[in-house]
Coordinates of C-alpha atoms in Angstrom, one line a residue:
X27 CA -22.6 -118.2 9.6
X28 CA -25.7 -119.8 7.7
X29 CA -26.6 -119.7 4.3
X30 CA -30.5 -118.3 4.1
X31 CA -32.6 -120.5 1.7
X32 CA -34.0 -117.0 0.2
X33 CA -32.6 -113.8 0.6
X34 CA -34.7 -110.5 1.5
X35 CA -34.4 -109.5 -1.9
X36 CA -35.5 -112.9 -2.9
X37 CA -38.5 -112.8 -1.2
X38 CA -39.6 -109.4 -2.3
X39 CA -38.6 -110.2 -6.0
X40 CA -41.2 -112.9 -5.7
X41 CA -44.2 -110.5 -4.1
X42 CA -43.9 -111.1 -0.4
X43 CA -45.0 -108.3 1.9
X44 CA -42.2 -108.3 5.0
X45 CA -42.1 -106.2 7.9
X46 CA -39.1 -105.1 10.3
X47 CA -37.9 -102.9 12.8
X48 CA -35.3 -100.5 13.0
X49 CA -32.9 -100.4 15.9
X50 CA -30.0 -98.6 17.0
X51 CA -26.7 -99.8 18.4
X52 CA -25.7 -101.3 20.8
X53 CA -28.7 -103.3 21.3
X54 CA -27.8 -106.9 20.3
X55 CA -30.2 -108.9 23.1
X56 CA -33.3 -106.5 21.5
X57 CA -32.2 -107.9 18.1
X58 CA -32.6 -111.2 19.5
X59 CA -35.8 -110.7 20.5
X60 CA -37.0 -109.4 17.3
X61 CA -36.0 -112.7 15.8
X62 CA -37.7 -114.9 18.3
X63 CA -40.9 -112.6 17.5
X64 CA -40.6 -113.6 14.1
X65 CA -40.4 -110.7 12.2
X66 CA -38.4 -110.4 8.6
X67 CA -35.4 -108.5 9.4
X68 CA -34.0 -106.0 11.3
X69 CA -32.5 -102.2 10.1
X70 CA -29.8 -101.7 11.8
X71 CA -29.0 -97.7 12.1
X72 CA -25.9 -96.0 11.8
X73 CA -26.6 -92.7 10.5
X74 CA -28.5 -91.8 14.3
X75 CA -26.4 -94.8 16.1
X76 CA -23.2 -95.8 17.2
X77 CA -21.3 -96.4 13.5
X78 CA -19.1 -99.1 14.9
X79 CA -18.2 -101.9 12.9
X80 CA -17.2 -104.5 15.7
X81 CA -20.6 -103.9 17.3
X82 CA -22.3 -104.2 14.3
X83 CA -20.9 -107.4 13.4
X84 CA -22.3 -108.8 16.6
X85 CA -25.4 -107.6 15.9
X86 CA -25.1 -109.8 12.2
X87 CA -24.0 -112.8 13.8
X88 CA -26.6 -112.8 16.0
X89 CA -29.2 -112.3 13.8
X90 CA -27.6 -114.2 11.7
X91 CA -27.9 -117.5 14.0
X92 CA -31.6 -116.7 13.8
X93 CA -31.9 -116.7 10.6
X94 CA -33.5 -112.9 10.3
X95 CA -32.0 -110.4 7.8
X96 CA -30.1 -107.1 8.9
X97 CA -30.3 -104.1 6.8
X98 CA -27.8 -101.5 7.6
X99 CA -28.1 -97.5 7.1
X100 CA -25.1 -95.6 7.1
X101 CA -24.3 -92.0 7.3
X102 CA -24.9 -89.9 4.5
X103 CA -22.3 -90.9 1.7
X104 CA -20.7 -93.0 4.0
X105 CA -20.3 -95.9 1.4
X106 CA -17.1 -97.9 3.2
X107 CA -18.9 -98.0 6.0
X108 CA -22.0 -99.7 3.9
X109 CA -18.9 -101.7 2.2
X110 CA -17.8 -103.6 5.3
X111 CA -21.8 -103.9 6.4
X112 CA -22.0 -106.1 3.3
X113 CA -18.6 -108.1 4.1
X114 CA -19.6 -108.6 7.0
X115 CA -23.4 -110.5 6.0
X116 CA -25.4 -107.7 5.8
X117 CA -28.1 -108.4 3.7
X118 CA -28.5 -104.7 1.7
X119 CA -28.1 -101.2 2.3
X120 CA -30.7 -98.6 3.2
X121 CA -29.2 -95.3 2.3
X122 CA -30.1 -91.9 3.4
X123 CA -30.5 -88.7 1.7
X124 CA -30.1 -90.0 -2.6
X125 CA -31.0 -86.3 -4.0
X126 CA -31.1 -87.6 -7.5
X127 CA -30.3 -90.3 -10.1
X128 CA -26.5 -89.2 -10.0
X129 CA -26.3 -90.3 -6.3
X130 CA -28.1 -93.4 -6.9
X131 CA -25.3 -94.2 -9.0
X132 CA -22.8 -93.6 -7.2
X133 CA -24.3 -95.4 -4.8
X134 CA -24.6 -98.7 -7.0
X135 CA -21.4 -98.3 -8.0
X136 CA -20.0 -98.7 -4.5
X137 CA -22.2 -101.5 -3.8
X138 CA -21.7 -103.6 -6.8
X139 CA -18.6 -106.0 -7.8
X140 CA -17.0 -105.4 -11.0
X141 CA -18.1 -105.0 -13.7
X142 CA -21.3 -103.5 -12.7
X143 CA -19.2 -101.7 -9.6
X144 CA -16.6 -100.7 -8.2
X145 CA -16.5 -102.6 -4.5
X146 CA -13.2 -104.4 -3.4
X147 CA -13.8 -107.9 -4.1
X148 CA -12.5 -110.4 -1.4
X149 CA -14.1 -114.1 -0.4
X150 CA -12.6 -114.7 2.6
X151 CA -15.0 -112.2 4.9
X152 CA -18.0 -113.3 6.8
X153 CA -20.1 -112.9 3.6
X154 CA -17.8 -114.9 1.7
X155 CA -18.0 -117.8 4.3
X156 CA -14.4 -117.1 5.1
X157 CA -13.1 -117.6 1.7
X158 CA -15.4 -121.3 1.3
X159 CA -17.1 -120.5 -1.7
X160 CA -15.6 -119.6 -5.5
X161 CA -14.8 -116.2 -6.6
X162 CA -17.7 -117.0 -8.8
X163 CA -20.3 -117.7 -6.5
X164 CA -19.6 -115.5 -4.5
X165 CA -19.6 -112.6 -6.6
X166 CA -22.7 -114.3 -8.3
X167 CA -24.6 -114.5 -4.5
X168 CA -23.8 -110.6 -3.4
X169 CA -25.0 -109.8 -6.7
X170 CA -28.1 -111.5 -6.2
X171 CA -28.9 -110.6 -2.9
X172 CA -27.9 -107.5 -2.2
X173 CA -30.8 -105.4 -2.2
X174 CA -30.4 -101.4 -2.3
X175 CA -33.5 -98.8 -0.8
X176 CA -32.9 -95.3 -1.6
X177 CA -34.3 -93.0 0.9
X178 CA -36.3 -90.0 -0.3
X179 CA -35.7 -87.0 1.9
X180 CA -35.9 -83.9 0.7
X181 CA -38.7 -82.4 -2.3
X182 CA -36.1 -82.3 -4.5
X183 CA -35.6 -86.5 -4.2
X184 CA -39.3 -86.5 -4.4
X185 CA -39.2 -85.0 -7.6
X186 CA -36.5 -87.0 -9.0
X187 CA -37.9 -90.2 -8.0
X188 CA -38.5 -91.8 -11.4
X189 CA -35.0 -91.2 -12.0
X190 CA -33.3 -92.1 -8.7
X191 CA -35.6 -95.5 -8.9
X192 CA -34.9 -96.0 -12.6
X193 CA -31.0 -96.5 -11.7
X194 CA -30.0 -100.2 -12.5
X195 CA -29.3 -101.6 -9.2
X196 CA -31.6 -99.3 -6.5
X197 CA -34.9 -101.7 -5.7
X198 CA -36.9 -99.7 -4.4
X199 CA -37.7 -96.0 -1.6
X200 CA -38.3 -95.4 1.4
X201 CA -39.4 -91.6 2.5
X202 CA -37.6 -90.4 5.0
X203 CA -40.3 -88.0 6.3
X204 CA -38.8 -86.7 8.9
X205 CA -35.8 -85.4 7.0
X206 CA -38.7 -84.3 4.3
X207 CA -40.5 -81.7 6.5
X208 CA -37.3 -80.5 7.6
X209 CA -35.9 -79.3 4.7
X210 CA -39.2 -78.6 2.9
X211 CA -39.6 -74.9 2.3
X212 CA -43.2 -72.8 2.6
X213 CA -43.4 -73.0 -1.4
X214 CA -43.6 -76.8 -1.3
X215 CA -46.2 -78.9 -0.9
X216 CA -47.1 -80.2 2.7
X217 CA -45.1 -83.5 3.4
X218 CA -48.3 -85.3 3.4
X219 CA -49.0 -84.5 -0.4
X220 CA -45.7 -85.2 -1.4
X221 CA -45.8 -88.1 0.2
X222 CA -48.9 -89.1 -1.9
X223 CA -46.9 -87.8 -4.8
X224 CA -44.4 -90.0 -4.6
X225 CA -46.7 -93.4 -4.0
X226 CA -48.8 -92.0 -6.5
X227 CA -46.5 -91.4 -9.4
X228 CA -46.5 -94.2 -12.3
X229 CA -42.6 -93.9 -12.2
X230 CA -42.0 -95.6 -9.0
X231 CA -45.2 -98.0 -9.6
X232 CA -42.4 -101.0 -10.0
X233 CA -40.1 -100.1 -7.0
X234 CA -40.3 -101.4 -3.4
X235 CA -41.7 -99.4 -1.4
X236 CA -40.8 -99.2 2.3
X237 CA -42.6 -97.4 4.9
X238 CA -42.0 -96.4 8.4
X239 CA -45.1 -97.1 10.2
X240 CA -45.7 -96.3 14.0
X241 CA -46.6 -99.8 14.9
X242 CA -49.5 -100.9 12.3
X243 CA -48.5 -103.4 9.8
X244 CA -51.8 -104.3 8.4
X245 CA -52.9 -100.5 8.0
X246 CA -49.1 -99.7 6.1
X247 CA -49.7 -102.7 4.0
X248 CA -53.1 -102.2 2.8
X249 CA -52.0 -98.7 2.1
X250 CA -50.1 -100.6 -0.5
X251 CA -46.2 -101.0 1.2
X252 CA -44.4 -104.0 0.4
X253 CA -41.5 -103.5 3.6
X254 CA -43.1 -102.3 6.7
X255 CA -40.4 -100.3 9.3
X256 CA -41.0 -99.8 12.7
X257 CA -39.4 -97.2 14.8
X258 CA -38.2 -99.2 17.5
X259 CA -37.3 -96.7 19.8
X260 CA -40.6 -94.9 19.4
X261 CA -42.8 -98.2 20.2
X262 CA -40.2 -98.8 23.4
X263 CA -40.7 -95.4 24.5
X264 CA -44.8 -95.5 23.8
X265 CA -44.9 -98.8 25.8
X266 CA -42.4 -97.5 28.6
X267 CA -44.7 -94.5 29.3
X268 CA -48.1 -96.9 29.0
X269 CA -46.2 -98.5 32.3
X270 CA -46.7 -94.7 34.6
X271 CA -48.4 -95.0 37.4

């Protein structure tokens, strides 16, 4: 495993603007791909994918090697799951569906070491360079790097923004829009508007913000994003059907 100059978090902490694609499993030869393109990282999805841990460690390793940074989203709640990602090199977590500051803190909780958590601590896993490095330094390093995007998917989350983004240990959002007009009802403002609302709102002014984006980086980030996702499968399947006779 090799040891990143600058984490993800490192780099955004310090204003870089970073863009990525998310992928579903098993796809480890398109994550290799993604690295020789040169993009930032790669989100690696287990709430819509395959949530296998074996798989997924392939999928670190060989990003790893390539030096590109892997993202994981679990399920909903599913913070074991976003446990091992981490033990296993995963850079941070992108977790779906935080309804309000309570859930962000939860989710910190599970993500964090002691004191500030409540994770199992252990050296000895991949992230730990098999037990290599101190109890210190490693605790010190997942601490450091571990970068935690809440995703925003209902009105309710987009309300509570402020809150869920002012929880000590959550970086920064990422509207999950599909999720949003789903479970919008008629009283509520079109996704678009809260959408604005929540880039918009002074609250989350000092937050990462994340968007998907349906293959323009330059548009998302002089929209004002700082992490630009791409829906992998969508740009497959848009240049698949270009190929039709």
């Amino acid at each position: 495993m090799s040891a990143p100059a600058r984490s993800l978090r490192a780099r955004l902490r310090d204003g870089e603007r970073v863009s990525g694609a998310l992928v579903r499993m098993p796809c480890e030869e398109v994550v290799e791909m993604l690295a020789v393109a040169g993009l930032d990282f790669v989100l690696v999805d287990c709430e819509h994918g395959p949530a296998d841990v074996l798989a997924l460690r392939h999928h670190l390793a060989l990003a790893d090697a390539h030096g590109m940074a892997v993202l994981v989203r679990p399920g909903e709640g599913e913070h074991v799951l976003a446990q091992r990602a981490l033990d296993q090199g995963a850079q941070g977590v992108v977790a779906p569906h935080v309804e309000s500051a309570a859930d962000a803190e939860a989710l910190v909780r599970a993500l964090r070491y002691p004191p500030r958590g409540a994770r199992g601590f252990a050296t000895y896993s991949r992230a730990g360079r098999f037990g290599t490095v101190t109890a210190d330094g490693h605790r010190a390093a997942a601490d450091d790097r571990t970068l935690v995007i809440a995703m925003l998917e209902s009105p309710a989350a987009i309300r509570d923004a402020g809150a869920i983004l002012a929880v000590d240990g959550v970086d920064g959002y990422l509207v999950g829009v599909a999720d949003l007009g789903a479970s919008r009802s008629p009283d509520d403002p079109s996704v678009a508007d809260l959408l604005a609302a929540v880039r918009a709102d002074p609250t989350t002014a000092g937050a990462v913000r994340c968007d998907l984006a349906l293959g323009d980086t330059a548009a998302a980030l002089a929209d004002g994003a700082q992490v630009v996702v791409h829906n992998l499968t969508h740009v497959m399947m848009q240049a698949f059907r270009a190929l039709r006779a």
